[in-house]
PDB file of C-alpha atoms in Angstrom:
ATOM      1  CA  UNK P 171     119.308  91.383  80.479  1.00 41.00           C
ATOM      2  CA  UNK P 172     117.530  94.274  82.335  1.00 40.00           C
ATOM      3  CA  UNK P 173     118.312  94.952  85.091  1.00 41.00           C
ATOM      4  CA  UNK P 174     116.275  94.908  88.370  1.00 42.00           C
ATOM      5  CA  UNK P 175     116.987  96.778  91.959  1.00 41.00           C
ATOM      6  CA  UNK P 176     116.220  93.822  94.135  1.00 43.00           C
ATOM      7  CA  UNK P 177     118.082  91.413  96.062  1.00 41.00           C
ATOM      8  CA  UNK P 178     117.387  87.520  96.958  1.00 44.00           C
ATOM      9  CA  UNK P 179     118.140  87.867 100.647  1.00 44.00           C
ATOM     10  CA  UNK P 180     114.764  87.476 102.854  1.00 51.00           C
ATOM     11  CA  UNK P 181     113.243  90.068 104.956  1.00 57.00           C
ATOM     12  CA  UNK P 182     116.878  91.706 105.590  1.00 68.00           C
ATOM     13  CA  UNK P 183     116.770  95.319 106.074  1.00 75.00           C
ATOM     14  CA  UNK P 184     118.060  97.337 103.983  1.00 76.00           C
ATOM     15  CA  UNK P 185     121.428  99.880 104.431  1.00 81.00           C
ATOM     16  CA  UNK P 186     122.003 102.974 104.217  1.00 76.00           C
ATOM     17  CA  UNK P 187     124.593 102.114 101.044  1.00 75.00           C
ATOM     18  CA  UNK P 188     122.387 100.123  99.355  1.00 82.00           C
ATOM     19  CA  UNK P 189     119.649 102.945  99.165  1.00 78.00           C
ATOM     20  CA  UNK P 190     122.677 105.197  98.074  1.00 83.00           C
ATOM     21  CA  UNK P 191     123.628 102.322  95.456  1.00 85.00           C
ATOM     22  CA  UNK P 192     119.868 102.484  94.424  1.00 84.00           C
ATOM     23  CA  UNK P 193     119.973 106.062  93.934  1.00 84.00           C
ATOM     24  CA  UNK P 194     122.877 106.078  91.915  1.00 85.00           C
ATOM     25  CA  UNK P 195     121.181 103.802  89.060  1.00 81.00           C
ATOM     26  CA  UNK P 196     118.038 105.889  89.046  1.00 84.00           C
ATOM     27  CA  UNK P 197     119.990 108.688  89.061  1.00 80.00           C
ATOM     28  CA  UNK P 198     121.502 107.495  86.065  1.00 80.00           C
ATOM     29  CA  UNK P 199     118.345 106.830  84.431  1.00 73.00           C
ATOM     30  CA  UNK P 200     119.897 103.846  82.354  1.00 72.00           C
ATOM     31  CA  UNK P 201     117.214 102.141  79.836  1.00 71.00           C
ATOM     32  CA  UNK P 202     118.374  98.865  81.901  1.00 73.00           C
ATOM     33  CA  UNK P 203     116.514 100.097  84.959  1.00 85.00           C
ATOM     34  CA  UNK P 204     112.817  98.399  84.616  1.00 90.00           C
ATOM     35  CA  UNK P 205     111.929  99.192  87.882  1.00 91.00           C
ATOM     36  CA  UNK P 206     112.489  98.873  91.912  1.00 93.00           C
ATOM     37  CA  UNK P 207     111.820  95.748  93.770  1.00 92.00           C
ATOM     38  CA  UNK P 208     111.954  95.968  97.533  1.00 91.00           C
ATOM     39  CA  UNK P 209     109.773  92.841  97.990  1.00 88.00           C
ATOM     40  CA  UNK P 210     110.672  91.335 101.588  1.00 86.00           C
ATOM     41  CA  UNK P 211     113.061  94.097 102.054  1.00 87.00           C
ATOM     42  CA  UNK P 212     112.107  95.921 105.100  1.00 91.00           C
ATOM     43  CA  UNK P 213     113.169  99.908 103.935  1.00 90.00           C
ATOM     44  CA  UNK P 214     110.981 102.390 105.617  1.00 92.00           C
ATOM     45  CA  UNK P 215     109.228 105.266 104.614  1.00 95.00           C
ATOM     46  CA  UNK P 216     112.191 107.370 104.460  1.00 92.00           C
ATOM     47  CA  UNK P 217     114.168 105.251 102.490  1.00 92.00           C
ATOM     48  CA  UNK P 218     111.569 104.696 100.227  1.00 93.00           C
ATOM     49  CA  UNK P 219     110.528 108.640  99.339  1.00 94.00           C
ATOM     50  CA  UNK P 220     114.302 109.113  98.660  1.00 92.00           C
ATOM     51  CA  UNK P 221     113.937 106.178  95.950  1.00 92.00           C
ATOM     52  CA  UNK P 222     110.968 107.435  94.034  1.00 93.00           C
ATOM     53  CA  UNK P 223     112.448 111.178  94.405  1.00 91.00           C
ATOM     54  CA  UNK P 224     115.539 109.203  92.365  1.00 90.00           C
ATOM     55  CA  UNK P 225     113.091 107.480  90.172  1.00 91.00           C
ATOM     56  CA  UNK P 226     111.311 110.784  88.896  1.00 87.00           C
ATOM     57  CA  UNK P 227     114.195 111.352  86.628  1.00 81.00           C
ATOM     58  CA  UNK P 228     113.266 108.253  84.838  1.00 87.00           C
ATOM     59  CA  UNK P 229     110.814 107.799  81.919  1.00 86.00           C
ATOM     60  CA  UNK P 230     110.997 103.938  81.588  1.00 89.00           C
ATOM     61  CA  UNK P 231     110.091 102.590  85.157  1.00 94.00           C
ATOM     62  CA  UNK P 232     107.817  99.866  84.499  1.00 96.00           C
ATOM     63  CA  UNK P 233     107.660  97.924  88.485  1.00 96.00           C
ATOM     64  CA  UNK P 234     107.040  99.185  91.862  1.00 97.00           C
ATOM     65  CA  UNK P 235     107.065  96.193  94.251  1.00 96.00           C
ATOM     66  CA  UNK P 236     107.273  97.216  97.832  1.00 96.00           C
ATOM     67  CA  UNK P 237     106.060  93.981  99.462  1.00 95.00           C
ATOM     68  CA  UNK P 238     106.431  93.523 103.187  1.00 95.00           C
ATOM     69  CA  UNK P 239     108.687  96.754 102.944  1.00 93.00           C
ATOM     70  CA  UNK P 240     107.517  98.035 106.030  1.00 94.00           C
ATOM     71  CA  UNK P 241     105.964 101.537 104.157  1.00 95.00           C
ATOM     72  CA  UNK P 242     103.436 104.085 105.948  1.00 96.00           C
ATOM     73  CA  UNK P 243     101.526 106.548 105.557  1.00 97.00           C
ATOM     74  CA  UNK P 244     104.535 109.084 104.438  1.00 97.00           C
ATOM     75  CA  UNK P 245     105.554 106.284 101.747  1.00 97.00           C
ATOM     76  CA  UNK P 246     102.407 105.206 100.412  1.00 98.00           C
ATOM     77  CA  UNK P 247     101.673 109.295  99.605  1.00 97.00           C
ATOM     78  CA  UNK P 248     104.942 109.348  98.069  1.00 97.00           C
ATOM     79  CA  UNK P 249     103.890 106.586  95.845  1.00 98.00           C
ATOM     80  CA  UNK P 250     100.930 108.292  94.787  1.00 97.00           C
ATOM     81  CA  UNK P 251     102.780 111.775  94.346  1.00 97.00           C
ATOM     82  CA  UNK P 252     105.308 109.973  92.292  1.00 96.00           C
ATOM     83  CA  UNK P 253     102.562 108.458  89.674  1.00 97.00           C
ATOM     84  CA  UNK P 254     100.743 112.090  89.558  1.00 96.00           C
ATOM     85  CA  UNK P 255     103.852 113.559  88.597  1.00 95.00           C
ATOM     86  CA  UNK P 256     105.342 111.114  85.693  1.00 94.00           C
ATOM     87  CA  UNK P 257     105.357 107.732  86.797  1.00 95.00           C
ATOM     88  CA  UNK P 258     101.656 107.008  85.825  1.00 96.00           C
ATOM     89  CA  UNK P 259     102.628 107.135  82.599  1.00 95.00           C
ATOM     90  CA  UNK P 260     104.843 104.445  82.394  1.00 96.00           C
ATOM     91  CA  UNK P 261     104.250 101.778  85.203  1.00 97.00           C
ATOM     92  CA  UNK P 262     102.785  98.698  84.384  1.00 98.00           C
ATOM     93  CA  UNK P 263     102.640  97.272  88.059  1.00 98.00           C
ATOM     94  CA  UNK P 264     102.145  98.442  91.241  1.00 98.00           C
ATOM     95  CA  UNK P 265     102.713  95.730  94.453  1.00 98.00           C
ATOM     96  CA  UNK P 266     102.707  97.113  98.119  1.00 98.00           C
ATOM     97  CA  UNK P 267     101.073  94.003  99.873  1.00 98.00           C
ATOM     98  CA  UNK P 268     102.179  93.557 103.463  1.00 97.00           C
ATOM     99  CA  UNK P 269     102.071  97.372 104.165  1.00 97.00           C
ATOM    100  CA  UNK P 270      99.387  98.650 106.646  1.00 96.00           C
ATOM    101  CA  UNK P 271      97.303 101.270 105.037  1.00 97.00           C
ATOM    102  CA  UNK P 272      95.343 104.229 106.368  1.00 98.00           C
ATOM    103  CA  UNK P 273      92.617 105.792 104.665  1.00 98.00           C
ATOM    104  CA  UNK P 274      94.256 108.842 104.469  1.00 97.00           C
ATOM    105  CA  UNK P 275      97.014 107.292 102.739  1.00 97.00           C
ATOM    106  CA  UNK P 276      94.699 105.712 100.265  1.00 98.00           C
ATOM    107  CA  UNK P 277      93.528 108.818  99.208  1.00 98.00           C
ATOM    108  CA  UNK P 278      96.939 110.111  98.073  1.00 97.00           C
ATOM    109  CA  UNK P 279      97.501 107.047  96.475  1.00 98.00           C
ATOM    110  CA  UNK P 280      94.117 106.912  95.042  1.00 98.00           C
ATOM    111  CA  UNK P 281      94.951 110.272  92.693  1.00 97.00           C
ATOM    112  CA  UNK P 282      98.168 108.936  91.683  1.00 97.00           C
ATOM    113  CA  UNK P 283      96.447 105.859  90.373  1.00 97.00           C
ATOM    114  CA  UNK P 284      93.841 107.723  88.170  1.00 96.00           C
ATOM    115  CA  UNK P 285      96.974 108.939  86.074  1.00 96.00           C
ATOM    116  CA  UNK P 286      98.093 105.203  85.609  1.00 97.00           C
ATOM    117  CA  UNK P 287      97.377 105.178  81.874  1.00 96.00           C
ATOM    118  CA  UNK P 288      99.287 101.677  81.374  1.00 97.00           C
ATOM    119  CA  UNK P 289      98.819  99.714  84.955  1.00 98.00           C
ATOM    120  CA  UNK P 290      98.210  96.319  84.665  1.00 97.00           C
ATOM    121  CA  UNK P 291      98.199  94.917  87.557  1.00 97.00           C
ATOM    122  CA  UNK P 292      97.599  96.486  91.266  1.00 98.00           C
ATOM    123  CA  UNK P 293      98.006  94.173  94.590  1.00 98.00           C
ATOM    124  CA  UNK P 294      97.438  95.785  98.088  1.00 98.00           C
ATOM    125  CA  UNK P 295      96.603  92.061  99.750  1.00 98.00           C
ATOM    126  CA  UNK P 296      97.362  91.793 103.579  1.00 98.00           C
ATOM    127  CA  UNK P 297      97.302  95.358 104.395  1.00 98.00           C
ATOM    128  CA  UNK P 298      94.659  95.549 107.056  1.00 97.00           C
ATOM    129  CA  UNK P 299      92.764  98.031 104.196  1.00 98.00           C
ATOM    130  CA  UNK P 300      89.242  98.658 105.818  1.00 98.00           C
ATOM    131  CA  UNK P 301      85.986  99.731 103.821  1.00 98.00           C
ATOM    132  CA  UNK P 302      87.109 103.330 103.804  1.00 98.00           C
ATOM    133  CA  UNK P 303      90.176 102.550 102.187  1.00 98.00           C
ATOM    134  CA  UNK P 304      88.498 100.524  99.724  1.00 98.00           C
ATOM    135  CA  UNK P 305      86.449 103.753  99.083  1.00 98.00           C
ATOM    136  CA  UNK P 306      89.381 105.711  98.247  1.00 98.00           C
ATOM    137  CA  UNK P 307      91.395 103.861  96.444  1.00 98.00           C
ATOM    138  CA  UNK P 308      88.133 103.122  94.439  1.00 97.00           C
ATOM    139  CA  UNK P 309      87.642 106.796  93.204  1.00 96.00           C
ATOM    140  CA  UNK P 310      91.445 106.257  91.253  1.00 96.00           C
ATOM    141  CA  UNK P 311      90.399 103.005  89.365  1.00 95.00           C
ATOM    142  CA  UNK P 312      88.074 103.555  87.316  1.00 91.00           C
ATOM    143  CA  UNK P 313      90.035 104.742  84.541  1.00 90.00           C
ATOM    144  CA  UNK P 314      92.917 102.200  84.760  1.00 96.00           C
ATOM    145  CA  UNK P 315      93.317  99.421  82.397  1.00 95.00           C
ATOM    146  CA  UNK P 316      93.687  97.011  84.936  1.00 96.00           C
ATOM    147  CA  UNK P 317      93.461  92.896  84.045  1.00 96.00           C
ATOM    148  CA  UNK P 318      94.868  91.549  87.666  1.00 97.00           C
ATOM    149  CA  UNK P 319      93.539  93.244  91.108  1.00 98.00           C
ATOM    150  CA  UNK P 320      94.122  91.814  94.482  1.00 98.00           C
ATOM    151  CA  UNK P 321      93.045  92.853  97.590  1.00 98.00           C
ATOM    152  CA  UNK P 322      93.112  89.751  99.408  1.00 98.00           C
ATOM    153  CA  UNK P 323      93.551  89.295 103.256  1.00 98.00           C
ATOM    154  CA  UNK P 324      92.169  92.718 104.640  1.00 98.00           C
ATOM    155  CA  UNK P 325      89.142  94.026 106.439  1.00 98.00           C
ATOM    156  CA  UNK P 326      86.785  95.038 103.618  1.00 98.00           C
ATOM    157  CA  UNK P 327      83.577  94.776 103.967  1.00 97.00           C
ATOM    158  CA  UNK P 328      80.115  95.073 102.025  1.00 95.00           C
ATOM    159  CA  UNK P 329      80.440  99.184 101.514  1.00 97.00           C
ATOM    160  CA  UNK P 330      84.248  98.829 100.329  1.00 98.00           C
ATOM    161  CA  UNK P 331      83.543  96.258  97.722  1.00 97.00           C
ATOM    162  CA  UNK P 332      80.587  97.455  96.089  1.00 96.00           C
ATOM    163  CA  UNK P 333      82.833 100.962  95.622  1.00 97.00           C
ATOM    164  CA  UNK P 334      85.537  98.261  94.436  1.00 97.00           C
ATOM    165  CA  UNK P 335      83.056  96.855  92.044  1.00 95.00           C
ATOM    166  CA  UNK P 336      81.492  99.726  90.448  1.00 94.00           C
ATOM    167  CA  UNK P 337      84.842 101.209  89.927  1.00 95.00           C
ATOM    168  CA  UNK P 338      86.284  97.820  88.382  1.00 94.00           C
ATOM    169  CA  UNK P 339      83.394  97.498  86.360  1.00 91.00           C
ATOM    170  CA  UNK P 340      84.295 100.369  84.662  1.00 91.00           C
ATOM    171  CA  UNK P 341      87.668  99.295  83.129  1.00 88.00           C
ATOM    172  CA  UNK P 342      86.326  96.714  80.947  1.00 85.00           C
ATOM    173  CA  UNK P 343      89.506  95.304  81.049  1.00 91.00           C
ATOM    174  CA  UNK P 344      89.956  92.826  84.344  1.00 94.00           C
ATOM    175  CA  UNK P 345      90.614  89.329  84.090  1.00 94.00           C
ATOM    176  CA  UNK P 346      91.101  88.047  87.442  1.00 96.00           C
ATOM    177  CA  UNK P 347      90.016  89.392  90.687  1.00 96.00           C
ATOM    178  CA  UNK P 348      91.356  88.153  94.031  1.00 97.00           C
ATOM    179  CA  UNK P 349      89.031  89.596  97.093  1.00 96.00           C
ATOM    180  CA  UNK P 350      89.455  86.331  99.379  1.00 95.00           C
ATOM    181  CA  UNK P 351      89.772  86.286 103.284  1.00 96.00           C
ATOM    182  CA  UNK P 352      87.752  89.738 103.337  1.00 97.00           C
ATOM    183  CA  UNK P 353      84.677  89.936 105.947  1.00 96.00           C
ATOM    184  CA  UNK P 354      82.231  90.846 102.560  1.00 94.00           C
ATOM    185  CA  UNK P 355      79.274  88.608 103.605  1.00 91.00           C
ATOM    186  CA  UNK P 356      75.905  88.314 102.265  1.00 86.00           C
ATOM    187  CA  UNK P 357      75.066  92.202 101.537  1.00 88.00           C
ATOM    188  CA  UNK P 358      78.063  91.726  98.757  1.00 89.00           C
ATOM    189  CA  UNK P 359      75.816  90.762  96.239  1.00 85.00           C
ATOM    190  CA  UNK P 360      74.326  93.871  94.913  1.00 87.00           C
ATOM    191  CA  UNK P 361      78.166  94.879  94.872  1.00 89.00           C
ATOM    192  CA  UNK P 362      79.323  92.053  92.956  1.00 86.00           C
ATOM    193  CA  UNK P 363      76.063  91.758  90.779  1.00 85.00           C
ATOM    194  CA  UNK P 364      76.795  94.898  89.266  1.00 85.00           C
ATOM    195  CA  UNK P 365      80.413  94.029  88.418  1.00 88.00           C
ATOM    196  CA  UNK P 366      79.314  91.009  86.587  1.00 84.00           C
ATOM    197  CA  UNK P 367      76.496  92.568  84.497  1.00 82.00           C
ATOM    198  CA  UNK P 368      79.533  95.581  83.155  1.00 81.00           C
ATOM    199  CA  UNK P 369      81.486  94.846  80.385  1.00 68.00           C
ATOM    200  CA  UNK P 370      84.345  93.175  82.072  1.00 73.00           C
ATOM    201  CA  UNK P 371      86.084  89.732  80.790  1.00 82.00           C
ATOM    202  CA  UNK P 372      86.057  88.140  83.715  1.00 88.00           C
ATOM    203  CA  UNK P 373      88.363  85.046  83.912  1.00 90.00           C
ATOM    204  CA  UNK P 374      88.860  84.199  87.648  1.00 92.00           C
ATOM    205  CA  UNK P 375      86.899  85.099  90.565  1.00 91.00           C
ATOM    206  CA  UNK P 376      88.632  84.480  93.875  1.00 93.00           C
ATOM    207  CA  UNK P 377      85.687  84.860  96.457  1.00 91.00           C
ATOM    208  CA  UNK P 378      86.982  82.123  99.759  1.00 91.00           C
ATOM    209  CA  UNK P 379      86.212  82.913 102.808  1.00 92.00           C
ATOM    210  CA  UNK P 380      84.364  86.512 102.413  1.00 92.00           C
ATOM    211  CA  UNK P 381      81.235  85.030 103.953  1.00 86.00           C
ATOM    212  CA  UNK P 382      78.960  85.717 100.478  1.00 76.00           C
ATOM    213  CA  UNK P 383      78.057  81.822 100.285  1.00 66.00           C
ATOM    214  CA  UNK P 384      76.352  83.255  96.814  1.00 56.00           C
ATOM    215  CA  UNK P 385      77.844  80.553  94.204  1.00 54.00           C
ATOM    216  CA  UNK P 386      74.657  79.545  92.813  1.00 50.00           C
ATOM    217  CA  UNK P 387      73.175  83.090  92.917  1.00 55.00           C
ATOM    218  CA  UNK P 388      76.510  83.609  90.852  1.00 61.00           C
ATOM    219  CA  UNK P 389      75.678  81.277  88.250  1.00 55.00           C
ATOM    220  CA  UNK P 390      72.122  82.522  87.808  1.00 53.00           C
ATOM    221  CA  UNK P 391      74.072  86.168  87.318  1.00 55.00           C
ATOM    222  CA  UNK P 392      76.590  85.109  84.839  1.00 55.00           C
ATOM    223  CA  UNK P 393      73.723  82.991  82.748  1.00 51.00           C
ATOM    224  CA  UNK P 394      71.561  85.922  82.301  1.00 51.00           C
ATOM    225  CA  UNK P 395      70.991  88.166  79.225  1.00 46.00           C
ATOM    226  CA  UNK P 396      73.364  90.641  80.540  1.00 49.00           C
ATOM    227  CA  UNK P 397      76.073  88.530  80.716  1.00 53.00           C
ATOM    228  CA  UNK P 398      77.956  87.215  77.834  1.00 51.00           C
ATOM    229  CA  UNK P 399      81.362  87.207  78.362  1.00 57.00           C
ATOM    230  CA  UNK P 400      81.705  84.862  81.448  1.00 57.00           C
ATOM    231  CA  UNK P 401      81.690  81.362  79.209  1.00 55.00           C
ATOM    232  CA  UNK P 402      85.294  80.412  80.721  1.00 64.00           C
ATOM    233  CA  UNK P 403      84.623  82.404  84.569  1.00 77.00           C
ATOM    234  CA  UNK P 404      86.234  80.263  87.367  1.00 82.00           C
ATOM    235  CA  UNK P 405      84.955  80.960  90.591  1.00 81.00           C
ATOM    236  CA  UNK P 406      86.641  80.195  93.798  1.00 82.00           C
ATOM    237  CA  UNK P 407      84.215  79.934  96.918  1.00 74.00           C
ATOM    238  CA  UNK P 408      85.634  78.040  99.935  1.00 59.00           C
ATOM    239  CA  UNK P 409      83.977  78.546 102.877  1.00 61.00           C
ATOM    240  CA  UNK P 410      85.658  80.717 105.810  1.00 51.00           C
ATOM    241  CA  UNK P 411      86.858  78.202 108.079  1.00 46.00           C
TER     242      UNK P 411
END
């Protein structure tokens, strides 16, 4: 079985030997390594560069999960360093949800995704991301191959998600997008009219609690001429409470 850098233990921070124990495998760069999962393990931004410094010297990293791993602004621009200089070509998913983001720090990360030839699936949910770092991180997407995006839980509003839109439209590829609990509101239709008259393949459309209140103006979108690939859509709209 491959093997994965993670451990079960919740929200316990990590040591100074583990990181050196982590190093050692990447070091190694055995074909069991898939990836690193931190998820729920609180590391820091130092321990975290030293990790993807490690993981540079291997060509068959597929994960990067640094949920709730307590990463700033110095660790998310590592993360985006590390994809612009080999790791884009490889990773398949990128999760660092539960890691407050700047808009600075979007940016870096932002031109490490545009050289994510094979990435999946990106999640940056409950990271306090406002519109400008919905901006940023838009300019990097709209090359990627993505199917599953989340950005759940943050502060985006109308400006962010139409950049979020465009640039998703552009894929072609996504099946499921997750934008719930974001303060969107009414002016997010233009945004997300555009995404659903692209090319995309649209499968599920999590819109609770963003305040668009749109669902019929959805249906007359998805029903017209432009629209042909939206036969199965499912469309989540709760109200915010």
């Amino acid at each position: 079985m491959p093997k994965k850098i993670k451990s079960d233990s919740r929200y316990r921070r990590m040591t100074l030997l583990e990181i050196e124990g982590m190093e050692n495998l990447l070091d190694s760069n055995s074909m069991a390594i898939k990836g690193i999962d931190l998820k729920k393990r609180p590391a820091g931004d130092e321990f975290v560069c030293r990790l993807l410094r490690a993981a540079a010297k291997c060509d068959h990293i597929k994960f990067l999960r640094f949920q709730d791993a307590e990463i700033e602004d110095d660790g998310i621009c590592r993360i985006g360093k590390s994809l612009r200089d080999g790791l884009g070509r490889t990773v398949t998913s990128i999760n660092i949800s539960g890691n407050d983001l700047t808009p600075e720090a979007c940016r870096m990360l932002s031109a490490g995704l545009s050289s994510c030839i094979r990435l999946r699936d990106f999640n940056f949910g409950r990271c306090k991301a406002n519109d400008s770092c919905a901006v940023a991180l838009s300019a990097g997407l709209s090359k990627v191959p993505l199917m599953m995006f989340y950005a759940n839980e943050n502060c985006i509003g109308p400006q962010g998600f139409a950049a979020l839109c465009q640039s998703l439209g552009r894929t072609r590829s996504l099946s499921a997008l997750y934008i719930n609990h974001n303060p969107i509101g009414a002016h997010g239709v233009a945004g997300l009219s555009a995404l659903l008259s692209s090319d995309t393949h649209l499968q599920l459309l999590d819109l609770s609690s963003c305040g668009l209140g749109i669902v019929s103006h959805l249906h007359r979108t998805i029903s017209g001429p432009t629209c042909k690939n939206y036969s199965f859509l499912q469309i989540i709209d709760f109200p915010a409470d």
